[in-house]
Short mmCIF file of C-alpha atoms in Angstrom, two decimals:
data_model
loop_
_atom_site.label_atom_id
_atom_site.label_comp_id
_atom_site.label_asym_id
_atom_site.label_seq_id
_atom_site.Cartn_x
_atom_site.Cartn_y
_atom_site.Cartn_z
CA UNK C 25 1.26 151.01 45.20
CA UNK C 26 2.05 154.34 46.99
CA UNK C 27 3.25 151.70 50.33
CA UNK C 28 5.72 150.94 47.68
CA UNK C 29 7.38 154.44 47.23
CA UNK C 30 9.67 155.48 50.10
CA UNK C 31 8.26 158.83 51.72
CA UNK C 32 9.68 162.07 51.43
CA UNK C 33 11.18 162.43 54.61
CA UNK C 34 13.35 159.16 53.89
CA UNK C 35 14.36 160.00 50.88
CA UNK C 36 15.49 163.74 52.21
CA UNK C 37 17.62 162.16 55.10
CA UNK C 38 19.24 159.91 52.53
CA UNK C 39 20.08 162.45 50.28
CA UNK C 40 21.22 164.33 53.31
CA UNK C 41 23.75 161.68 54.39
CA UNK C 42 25.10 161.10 50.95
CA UNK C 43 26.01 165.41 50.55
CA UNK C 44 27.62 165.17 53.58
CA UNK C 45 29.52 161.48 52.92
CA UNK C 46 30.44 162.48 49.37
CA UNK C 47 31.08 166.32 49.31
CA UNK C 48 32.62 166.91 52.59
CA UNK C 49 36.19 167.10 53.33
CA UNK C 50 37.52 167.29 56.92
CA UNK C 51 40.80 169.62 57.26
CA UNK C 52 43.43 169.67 60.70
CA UNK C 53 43.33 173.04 62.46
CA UNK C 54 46.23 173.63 64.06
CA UNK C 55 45.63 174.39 67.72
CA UNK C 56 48.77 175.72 70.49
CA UNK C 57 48.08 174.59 73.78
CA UNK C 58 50.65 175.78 76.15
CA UNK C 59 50.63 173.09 78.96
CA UNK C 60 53.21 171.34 80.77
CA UNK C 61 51.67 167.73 81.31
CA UNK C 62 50.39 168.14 78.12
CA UNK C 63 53.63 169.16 76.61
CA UNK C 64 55.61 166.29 78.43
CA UNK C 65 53.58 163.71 77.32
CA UNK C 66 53.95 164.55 73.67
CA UNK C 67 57.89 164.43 74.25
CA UNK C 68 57.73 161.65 75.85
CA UNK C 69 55.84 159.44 73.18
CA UNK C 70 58.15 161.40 70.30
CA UNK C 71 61.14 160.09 72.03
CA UNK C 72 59.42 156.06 72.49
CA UNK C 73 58.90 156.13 68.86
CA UNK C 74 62.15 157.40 67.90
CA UNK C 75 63.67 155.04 70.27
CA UNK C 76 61.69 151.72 68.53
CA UNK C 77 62.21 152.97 65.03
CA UNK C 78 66.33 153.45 65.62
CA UNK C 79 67.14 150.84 67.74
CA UNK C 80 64.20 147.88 66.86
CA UNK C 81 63.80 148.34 63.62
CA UNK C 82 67.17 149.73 62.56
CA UNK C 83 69.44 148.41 64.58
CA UNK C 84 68.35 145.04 65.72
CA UNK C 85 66.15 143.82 62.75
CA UNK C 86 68.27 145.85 60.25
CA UNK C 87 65.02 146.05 58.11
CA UNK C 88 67.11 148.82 55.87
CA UNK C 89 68.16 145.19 54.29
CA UNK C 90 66.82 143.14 51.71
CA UNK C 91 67.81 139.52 52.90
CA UNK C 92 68.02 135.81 51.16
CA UNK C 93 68.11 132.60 52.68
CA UNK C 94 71.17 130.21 52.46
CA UNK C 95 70.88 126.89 49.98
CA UNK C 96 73.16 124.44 51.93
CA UNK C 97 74.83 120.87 51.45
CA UNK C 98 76.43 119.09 54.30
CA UNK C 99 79.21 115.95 54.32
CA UNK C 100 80.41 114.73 57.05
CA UNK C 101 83.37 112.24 57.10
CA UNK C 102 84.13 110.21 60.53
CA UNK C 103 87.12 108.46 61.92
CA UNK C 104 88.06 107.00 65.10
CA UNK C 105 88.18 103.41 66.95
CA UNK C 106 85.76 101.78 69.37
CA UNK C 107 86.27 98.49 71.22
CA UNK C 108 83.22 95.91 72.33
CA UNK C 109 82.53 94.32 75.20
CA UNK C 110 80.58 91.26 75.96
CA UNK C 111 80.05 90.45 72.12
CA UNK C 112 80.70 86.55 72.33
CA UNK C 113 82.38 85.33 69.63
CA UNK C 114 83.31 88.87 68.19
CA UNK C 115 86.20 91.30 67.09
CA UNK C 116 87.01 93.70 69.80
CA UNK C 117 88.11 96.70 67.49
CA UNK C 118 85.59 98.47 65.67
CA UNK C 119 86.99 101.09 62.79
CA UNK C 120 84.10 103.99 61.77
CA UNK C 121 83.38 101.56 58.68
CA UNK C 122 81.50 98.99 61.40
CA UNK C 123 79.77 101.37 63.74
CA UNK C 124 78.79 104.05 60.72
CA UNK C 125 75.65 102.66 59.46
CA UNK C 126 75.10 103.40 56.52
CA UNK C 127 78.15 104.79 55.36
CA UNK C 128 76.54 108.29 54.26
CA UNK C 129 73.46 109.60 54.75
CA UNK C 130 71.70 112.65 53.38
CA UNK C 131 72.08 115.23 56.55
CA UNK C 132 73.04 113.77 58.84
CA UNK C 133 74.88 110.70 60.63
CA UNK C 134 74.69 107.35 63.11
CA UNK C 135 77.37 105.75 65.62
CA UNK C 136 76.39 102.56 67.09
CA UNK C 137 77.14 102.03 70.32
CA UNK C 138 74.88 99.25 71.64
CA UNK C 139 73.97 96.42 70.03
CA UNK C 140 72.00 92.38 69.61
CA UNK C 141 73.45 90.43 67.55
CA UNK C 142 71.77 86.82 65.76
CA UNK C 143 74.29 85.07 63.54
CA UNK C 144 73.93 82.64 61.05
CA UNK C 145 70.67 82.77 60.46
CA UNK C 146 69.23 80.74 57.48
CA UNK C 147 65.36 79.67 56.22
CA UNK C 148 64.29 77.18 58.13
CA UNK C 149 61.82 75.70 60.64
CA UNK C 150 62.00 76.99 64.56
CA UNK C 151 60.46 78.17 67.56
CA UNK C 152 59.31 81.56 67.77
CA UNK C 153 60.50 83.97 69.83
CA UNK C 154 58.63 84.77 72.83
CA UNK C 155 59.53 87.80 73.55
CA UNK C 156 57.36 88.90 70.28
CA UNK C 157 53.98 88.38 71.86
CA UNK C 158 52.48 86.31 75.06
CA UNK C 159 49.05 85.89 72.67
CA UNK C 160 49.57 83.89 69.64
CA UNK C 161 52.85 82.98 70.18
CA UNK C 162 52.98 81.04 73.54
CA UNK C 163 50.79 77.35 73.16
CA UNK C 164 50.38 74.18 74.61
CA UNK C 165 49.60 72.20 72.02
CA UNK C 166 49.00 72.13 68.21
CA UNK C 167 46.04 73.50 68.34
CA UNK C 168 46.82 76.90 69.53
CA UNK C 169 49.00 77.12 65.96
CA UNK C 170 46.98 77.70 62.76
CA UNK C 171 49.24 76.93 59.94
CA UNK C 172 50.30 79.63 57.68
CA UNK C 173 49.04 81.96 59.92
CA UNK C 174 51.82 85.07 60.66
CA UNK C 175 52.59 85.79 64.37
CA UNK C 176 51.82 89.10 65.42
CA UNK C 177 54.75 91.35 65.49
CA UNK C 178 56.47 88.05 65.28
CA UNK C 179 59.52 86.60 62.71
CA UNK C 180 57.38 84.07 60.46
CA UNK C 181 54.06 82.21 59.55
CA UNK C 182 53.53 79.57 61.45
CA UNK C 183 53.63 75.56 60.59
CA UNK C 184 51.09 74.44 62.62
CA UNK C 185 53.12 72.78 65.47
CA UNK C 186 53.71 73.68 68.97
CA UNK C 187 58.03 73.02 70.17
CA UNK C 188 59.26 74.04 73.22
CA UNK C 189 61.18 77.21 73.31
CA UNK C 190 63.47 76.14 76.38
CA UNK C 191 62.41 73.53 79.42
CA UNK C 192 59.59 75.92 80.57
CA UNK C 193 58.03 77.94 77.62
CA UNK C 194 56.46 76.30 74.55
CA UNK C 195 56.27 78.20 70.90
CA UNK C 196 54.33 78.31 67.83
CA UNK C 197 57.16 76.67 65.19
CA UNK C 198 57.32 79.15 62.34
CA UNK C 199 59.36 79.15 59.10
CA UNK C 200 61.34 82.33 59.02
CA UNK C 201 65.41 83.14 59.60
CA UNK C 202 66.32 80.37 61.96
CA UNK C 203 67.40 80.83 64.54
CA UNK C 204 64.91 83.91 65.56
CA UNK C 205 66.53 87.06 67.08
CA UNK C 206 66.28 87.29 71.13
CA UNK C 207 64.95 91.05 71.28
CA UNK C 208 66.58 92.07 74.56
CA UNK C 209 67.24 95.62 75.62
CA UNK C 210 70.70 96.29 76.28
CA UNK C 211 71.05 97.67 80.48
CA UNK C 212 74.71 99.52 79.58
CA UNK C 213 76.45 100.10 75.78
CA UNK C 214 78.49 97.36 74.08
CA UNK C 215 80.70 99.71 71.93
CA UNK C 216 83.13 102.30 74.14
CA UNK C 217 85.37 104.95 73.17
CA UNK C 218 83.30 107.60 71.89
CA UNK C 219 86.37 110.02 73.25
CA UNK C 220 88.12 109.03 70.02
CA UNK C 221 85.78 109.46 67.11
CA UNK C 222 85.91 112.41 65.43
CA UNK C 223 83.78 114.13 62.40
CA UNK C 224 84.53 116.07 60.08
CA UNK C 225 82.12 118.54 58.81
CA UNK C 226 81.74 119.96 55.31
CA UNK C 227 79.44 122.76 55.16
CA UNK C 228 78.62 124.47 51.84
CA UNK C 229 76.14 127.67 51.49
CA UNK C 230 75.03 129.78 48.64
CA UNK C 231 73.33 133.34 48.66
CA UNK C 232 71.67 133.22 45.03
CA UNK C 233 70.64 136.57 45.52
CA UNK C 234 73.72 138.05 46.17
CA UNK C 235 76.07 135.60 44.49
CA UNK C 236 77.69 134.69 47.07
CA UNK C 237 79.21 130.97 48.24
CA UNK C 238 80.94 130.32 51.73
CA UNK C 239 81.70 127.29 53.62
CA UNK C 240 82.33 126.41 57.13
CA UNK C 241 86.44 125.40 56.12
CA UNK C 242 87.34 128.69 56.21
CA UNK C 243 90.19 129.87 53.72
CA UNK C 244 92.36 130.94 56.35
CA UNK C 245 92.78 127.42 57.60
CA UNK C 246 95.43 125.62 56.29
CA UNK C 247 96.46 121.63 56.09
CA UNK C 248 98.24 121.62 59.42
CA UNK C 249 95.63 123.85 61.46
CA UNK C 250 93.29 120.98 60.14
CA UNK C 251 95.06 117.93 61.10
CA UNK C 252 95.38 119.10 65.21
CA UNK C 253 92.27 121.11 65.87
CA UNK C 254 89.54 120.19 67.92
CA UNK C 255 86.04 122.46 68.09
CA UNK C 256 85.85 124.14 71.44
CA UNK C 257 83.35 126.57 71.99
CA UNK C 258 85.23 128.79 73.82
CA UNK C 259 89.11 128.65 72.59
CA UNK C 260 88.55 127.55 68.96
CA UNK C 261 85.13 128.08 68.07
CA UNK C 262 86.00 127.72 63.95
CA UNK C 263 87.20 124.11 63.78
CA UNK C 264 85.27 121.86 61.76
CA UNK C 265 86.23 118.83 63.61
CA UNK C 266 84.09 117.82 66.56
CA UNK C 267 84.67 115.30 69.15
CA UNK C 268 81.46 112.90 69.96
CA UNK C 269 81.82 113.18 73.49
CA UNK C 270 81.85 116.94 73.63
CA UNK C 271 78.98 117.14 71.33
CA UNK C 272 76.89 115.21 73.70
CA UNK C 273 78.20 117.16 76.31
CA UNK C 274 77.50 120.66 75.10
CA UNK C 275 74.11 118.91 74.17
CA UNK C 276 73.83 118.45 78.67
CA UNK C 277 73.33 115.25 77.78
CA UNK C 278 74.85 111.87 79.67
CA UNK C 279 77.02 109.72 77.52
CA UNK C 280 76.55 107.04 79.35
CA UNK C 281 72.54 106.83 79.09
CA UNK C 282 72.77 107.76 75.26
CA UNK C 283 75.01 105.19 74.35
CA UNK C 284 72.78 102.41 76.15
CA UNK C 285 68.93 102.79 74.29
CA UNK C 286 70.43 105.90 72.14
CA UNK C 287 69.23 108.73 70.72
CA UNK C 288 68.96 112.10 68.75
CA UNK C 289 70.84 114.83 68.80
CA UNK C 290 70.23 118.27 66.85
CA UNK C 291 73.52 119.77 65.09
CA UNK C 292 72.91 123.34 63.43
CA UNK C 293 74.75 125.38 62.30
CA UNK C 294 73.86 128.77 61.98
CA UNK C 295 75.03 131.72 59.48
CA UNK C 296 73.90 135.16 60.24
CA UNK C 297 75.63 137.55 57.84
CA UNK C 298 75.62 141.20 57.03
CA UNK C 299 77.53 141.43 53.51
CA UNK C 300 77.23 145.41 54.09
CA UNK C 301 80.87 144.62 55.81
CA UNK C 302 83.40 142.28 54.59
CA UNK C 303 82.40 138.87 53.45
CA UNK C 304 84.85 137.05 55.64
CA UNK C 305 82.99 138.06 58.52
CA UNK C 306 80.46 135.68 57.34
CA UNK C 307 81.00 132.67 60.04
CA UNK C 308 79.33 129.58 61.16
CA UNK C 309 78.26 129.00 64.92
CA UNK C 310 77.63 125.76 66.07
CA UNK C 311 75.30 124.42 69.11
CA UNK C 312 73.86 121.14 70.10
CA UNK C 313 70.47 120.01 71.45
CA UNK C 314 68.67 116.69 71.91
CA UNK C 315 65.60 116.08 69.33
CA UNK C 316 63.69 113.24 70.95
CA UNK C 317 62.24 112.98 74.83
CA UNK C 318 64.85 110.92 77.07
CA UNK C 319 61.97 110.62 79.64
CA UNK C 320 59.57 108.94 77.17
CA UNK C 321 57.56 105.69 78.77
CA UNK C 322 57.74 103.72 75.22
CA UNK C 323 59.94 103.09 72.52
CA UNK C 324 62.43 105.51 73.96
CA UNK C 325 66.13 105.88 72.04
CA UNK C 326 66.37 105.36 68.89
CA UNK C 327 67.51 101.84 67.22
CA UNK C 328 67.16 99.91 63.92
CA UNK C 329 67.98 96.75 62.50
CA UNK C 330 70.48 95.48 59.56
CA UNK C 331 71.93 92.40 58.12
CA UNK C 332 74.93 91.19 55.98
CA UNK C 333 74.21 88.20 53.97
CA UNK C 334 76.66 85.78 52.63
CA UNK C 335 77.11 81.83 51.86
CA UNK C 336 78.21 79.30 53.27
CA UNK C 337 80.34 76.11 51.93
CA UNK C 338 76.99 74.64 50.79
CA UNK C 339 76.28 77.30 48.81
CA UNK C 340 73.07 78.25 51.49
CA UNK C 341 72.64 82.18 52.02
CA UNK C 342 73.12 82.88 55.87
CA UNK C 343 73.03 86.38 57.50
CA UNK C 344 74.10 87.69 60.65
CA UNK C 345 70.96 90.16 62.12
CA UNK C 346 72.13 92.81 63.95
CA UNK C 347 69.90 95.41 66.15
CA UNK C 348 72.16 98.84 66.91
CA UNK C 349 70.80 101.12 69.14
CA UNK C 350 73.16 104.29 69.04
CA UNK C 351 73.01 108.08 68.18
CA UNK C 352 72.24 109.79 65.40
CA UNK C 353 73.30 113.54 64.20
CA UNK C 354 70.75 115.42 62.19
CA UNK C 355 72.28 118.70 60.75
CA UNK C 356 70.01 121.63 60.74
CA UNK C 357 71.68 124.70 58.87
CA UNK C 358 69.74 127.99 59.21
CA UNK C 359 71.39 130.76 57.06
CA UNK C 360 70.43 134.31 56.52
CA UNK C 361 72.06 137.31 54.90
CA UNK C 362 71.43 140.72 54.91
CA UNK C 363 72.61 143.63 52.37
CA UNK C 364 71.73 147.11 52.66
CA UNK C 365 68.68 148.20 49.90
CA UNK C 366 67.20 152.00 49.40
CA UNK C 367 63.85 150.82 48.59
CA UNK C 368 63.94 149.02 51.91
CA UNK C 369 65.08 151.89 54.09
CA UNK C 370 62.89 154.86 52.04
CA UNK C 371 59.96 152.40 53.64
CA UNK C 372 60.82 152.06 57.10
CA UNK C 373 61.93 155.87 57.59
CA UNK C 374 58.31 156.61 56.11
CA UNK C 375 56.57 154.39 58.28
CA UNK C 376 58.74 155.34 61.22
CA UNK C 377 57.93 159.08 60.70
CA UNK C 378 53.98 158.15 60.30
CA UNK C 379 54.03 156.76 63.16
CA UNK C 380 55.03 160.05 64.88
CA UNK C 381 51.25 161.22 64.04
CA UNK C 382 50.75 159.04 67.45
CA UNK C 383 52.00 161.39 69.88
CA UNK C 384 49.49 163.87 68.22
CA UNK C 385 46.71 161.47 68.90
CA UNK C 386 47.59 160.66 72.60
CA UNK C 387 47.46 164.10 73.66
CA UNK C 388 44.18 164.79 71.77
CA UNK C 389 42.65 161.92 73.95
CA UNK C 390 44.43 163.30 76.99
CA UNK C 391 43.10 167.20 76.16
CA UNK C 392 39.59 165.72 75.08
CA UNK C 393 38.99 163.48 77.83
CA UNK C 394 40.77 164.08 81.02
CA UNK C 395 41.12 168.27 80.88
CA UNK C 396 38.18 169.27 82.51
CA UNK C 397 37.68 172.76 80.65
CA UNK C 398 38.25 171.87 77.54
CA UNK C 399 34.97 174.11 75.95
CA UNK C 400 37.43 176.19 74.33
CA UNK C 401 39.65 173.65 72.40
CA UNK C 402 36.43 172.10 71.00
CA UNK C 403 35.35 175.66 69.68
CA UNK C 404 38.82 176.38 68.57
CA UNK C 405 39.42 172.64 67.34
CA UNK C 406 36.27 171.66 65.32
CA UNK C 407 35.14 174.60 62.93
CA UNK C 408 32.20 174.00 60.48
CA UNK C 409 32.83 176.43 57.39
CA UNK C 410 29.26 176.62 56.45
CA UNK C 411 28.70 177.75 59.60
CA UNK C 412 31.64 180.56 59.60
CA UNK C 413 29.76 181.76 55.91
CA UNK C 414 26.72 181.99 57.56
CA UNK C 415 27.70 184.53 60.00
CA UNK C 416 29.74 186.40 58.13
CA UNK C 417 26.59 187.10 55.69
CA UNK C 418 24.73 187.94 58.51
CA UNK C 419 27.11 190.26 60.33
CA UNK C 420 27.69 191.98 56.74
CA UNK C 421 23.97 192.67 57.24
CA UNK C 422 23.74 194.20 60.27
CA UNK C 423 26.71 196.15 59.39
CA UNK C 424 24.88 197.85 56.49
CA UNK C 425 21.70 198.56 58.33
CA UNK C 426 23.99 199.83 61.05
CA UNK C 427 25.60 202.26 58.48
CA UNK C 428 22.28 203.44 57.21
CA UNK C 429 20.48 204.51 60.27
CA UNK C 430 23.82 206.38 61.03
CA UNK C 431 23.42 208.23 57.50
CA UNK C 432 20.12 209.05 58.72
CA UNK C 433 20.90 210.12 61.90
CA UNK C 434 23.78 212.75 60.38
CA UNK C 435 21.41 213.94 57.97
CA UNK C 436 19.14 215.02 60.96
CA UNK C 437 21.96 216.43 63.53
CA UNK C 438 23.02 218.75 59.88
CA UNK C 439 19.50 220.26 59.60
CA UNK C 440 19.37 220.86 63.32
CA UNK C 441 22.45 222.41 63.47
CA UNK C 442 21.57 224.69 60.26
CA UNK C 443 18.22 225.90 62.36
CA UNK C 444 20.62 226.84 65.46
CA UNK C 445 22.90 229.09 63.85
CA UNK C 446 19.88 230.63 62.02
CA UNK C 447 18.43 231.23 65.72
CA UNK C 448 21.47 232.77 67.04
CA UNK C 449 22.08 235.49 64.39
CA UNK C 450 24.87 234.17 62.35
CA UNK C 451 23.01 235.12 59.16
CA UNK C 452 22.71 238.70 58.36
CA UNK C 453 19.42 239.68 56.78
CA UNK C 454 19.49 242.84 54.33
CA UNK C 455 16.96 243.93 52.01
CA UNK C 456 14.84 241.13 50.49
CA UNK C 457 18.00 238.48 50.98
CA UNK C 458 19.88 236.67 53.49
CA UNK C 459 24.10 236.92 52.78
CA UNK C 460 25.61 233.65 55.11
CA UNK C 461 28.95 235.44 56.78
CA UNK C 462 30.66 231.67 56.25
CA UNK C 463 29.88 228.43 54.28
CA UNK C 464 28.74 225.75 56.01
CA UNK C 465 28.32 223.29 53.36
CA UNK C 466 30.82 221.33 54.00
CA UNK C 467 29.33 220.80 57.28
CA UNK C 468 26.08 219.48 55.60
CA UNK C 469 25.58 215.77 53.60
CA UNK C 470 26.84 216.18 49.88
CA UNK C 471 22.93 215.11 49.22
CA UNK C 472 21.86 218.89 49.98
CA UNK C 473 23.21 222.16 47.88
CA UNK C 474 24.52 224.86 49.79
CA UNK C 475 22.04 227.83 50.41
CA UNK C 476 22.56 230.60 48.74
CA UNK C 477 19.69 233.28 49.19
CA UNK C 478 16.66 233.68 51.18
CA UNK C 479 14.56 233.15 47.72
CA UNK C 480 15.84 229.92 47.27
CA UNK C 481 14.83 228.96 51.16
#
């Protein structure tokens, strides 16, 4: 039972450590050190601090602002004319309602420039094609064709009969849309004249916070600025009609190589504004980058298929398939606004000014670790007040013993120098008494009357 019980000695040290963790405060002392390294340093760091809090987090990151993100809707609206070539069979002009596709998307936009094209197709019976798949597709006789089964990848199930594709290659027969499409990659674009199509680009943004609503058609533009302009980064960096070949330019990109397997190019649009000034000084800046990897081994570009349906005189729905490989134009619109808040800038100037208290703790490394004599600044630095108590009690001690054997001491050099001038005559005896020619009690401790007579001796 008593190896239970913690011992004494424990229990002493942890009463120990909790006086000292919960009734002991630590105070600065304020120490002058009069040293020029020492003095340099702490300038130095003062003046780095300063410098980040002014031009960092002032100046640059404006953090004196509260800010709010933009809500944004974009529409864009194309025109232009593009001609084909090598399209058998096929109009030469294309208008932005044939190589649009779709019409309107959410964000963004596609121009076709290269293209496959398998027309009137209709369900029926045919070969498969065997560009689909070497394995399951290609046979040599019936066998090799389960019935029903789909081909992998491929346009149909199959019937269960092997036809020859041409005079060399034999095919599973499948029942899909007849004829099949011959998936071919194009080697150079179909569709030219990307110099003429132009967009035009409706940007809309909100600040809820601040109630505020700008758009990229700025009010100082007027009908006839807006009919003739062209976006040029340099000499007319506000139009909101863009050229497709100079977007893929100022994207570095090749037009020719885009336009053959396609591909995806970023459009943002950026609004940084600081409504501490006037609002019309809220702008949009435009730039261009491509999105997906032109180097890529596989499925490199970007294409998709689509199909318009119709009948025929037979009343039989046909289609024409067509694959379009082209570019497409995401919009990315980043938008941030700024206004100036005194909550926010109270904050920062507080933090900025704590973090003053660094060049204090530099140079108290520096003075504690790499000043060789530094015996004194400890003593000076770190002061225990228990300790300073202590030796004032005992000094106040030794003071009054001191003061006592002093007392004593006077009280003995008075008597003595009472017997002396008894020695040397300066009393006159007469009769049966002794007359003192002066009074010397003012030479003797208050303690002790004066004499009077030789009776009273």
């Amino acid at each position: 039972m008593a190896g239970l019980l913690p011992k004494k000695s424990h229990l002493r040290s942890f009463l120990k450590c909790s006086d000292s963790f919960l009734f002991q405060y630590e105070t600065p002392r304020l120490v002058t050190v009069r040293s020029a390294r020492i003095g340099i340093i702490y300038r130095v760091v003062q003046a780095c601090i300063i410098s980040y809090l002014i031009g960092y987090v002032f100046v640059y990151t404006k953090s004196y602002q509260e800010f709010d993100l933009a809500e944004s809707s974009v529409v864009s609206k194309i025109k232009g004319l593009m001609y084909a070539r090598g399209l058998e069979g096929r109009k030469e002009i294309w208008d932005s309602i044939d190589f649009v596709v779709p019409a309107q998307e959410s964000d963004a936009f596609f121009i076709a420039t290269s293209m496959v094209l398998t027309v009137n197709q209709s369900q029926e019976a045919c070969p498969e094609d065997p560009n689909v798949s070497r394995k399951g597709v290609w046979c040599e006789t019936d066998a090799d064709c389960t019935p029903g089964q789909p081909t992998p990848g491929g346009n149909g199930r199959k019937t269960g009969r092997c036809v020859n594709w041409d005079k060399e290659i034999k095919t599973c027969e499948v029942n899909a849309w007849c004829p099949t499409e011959t998936d071919k990659t194009p080697k150079k674009p179909i569709l030219h004249g990307l110099d003429s199509v132009t967009v035009l680009v409706k940007n809309h943004i909100a600040f809820p916070k601040f109630g505020i609503k700008r758009r990229n058609i700025l009010d100082s533009i007027n009908q006839t600025y807006l009919q003739s302009c062209r976006y040029n980064r340099d000499t007319d960096p506000l139009c909101p009609i863009f050229n497709v070949k100079d977007m893929i330019m100022y994207a570095d990109e090749d037009v020719q190589e885009i336009s053959t397997r396609g591909g995806i190019l970023g459009f943002t649009i950026s609004w940084n504004c600081n409504f501490d000034f006037d609002q019309e000084q809220c702008i949009p800046v435009y730039s261009f980058r491509r999105l997906d990897d032109k180097n890529a081994k596989i499925a490199k570009g970007w294409n998709f298929r689509t199909a318009h349906y119709y009948y025929d005189y037979n009343g039989t729905t046909r289609r024409d398939l067509v694959k379009l490989w082209g570019i497409r134009f995401v919009f990315n619109v980043n938008g941030r606004a700024g206004k100036f808040s005194p909550v926010n800038f109270l904050l920062n100037l507080g933090s900025g000014i704590g973090l003053l208290g660094i060049a204090s703790v530099v140079c108290e490394f520096v003075l504690l670790n790499c000043v060789r004599s530094n015996d004194d600044l400890l003593e000076q630095k770190f002061t225990n007040l228990e300790q300073i108590k202590t030796v004032r009690r005992q000094s106040a001690v030794n003071l009054s013993s001191l003061n006592l054997r002093q007392l004593d001491g006077s009280n003995n050099a008075s008597s003595a120098r009472l017997d002396r001038l008894v020695d040397r005559d300066y009393l006159s005896v007469t009769s049966n008494h002794i007359y003192a020619n002066t009074d010397y009690s003012a030479t003797l401790p208050r303690r002790h009357p004066p004499i009077a007579n030789a009776d009273e001796i």
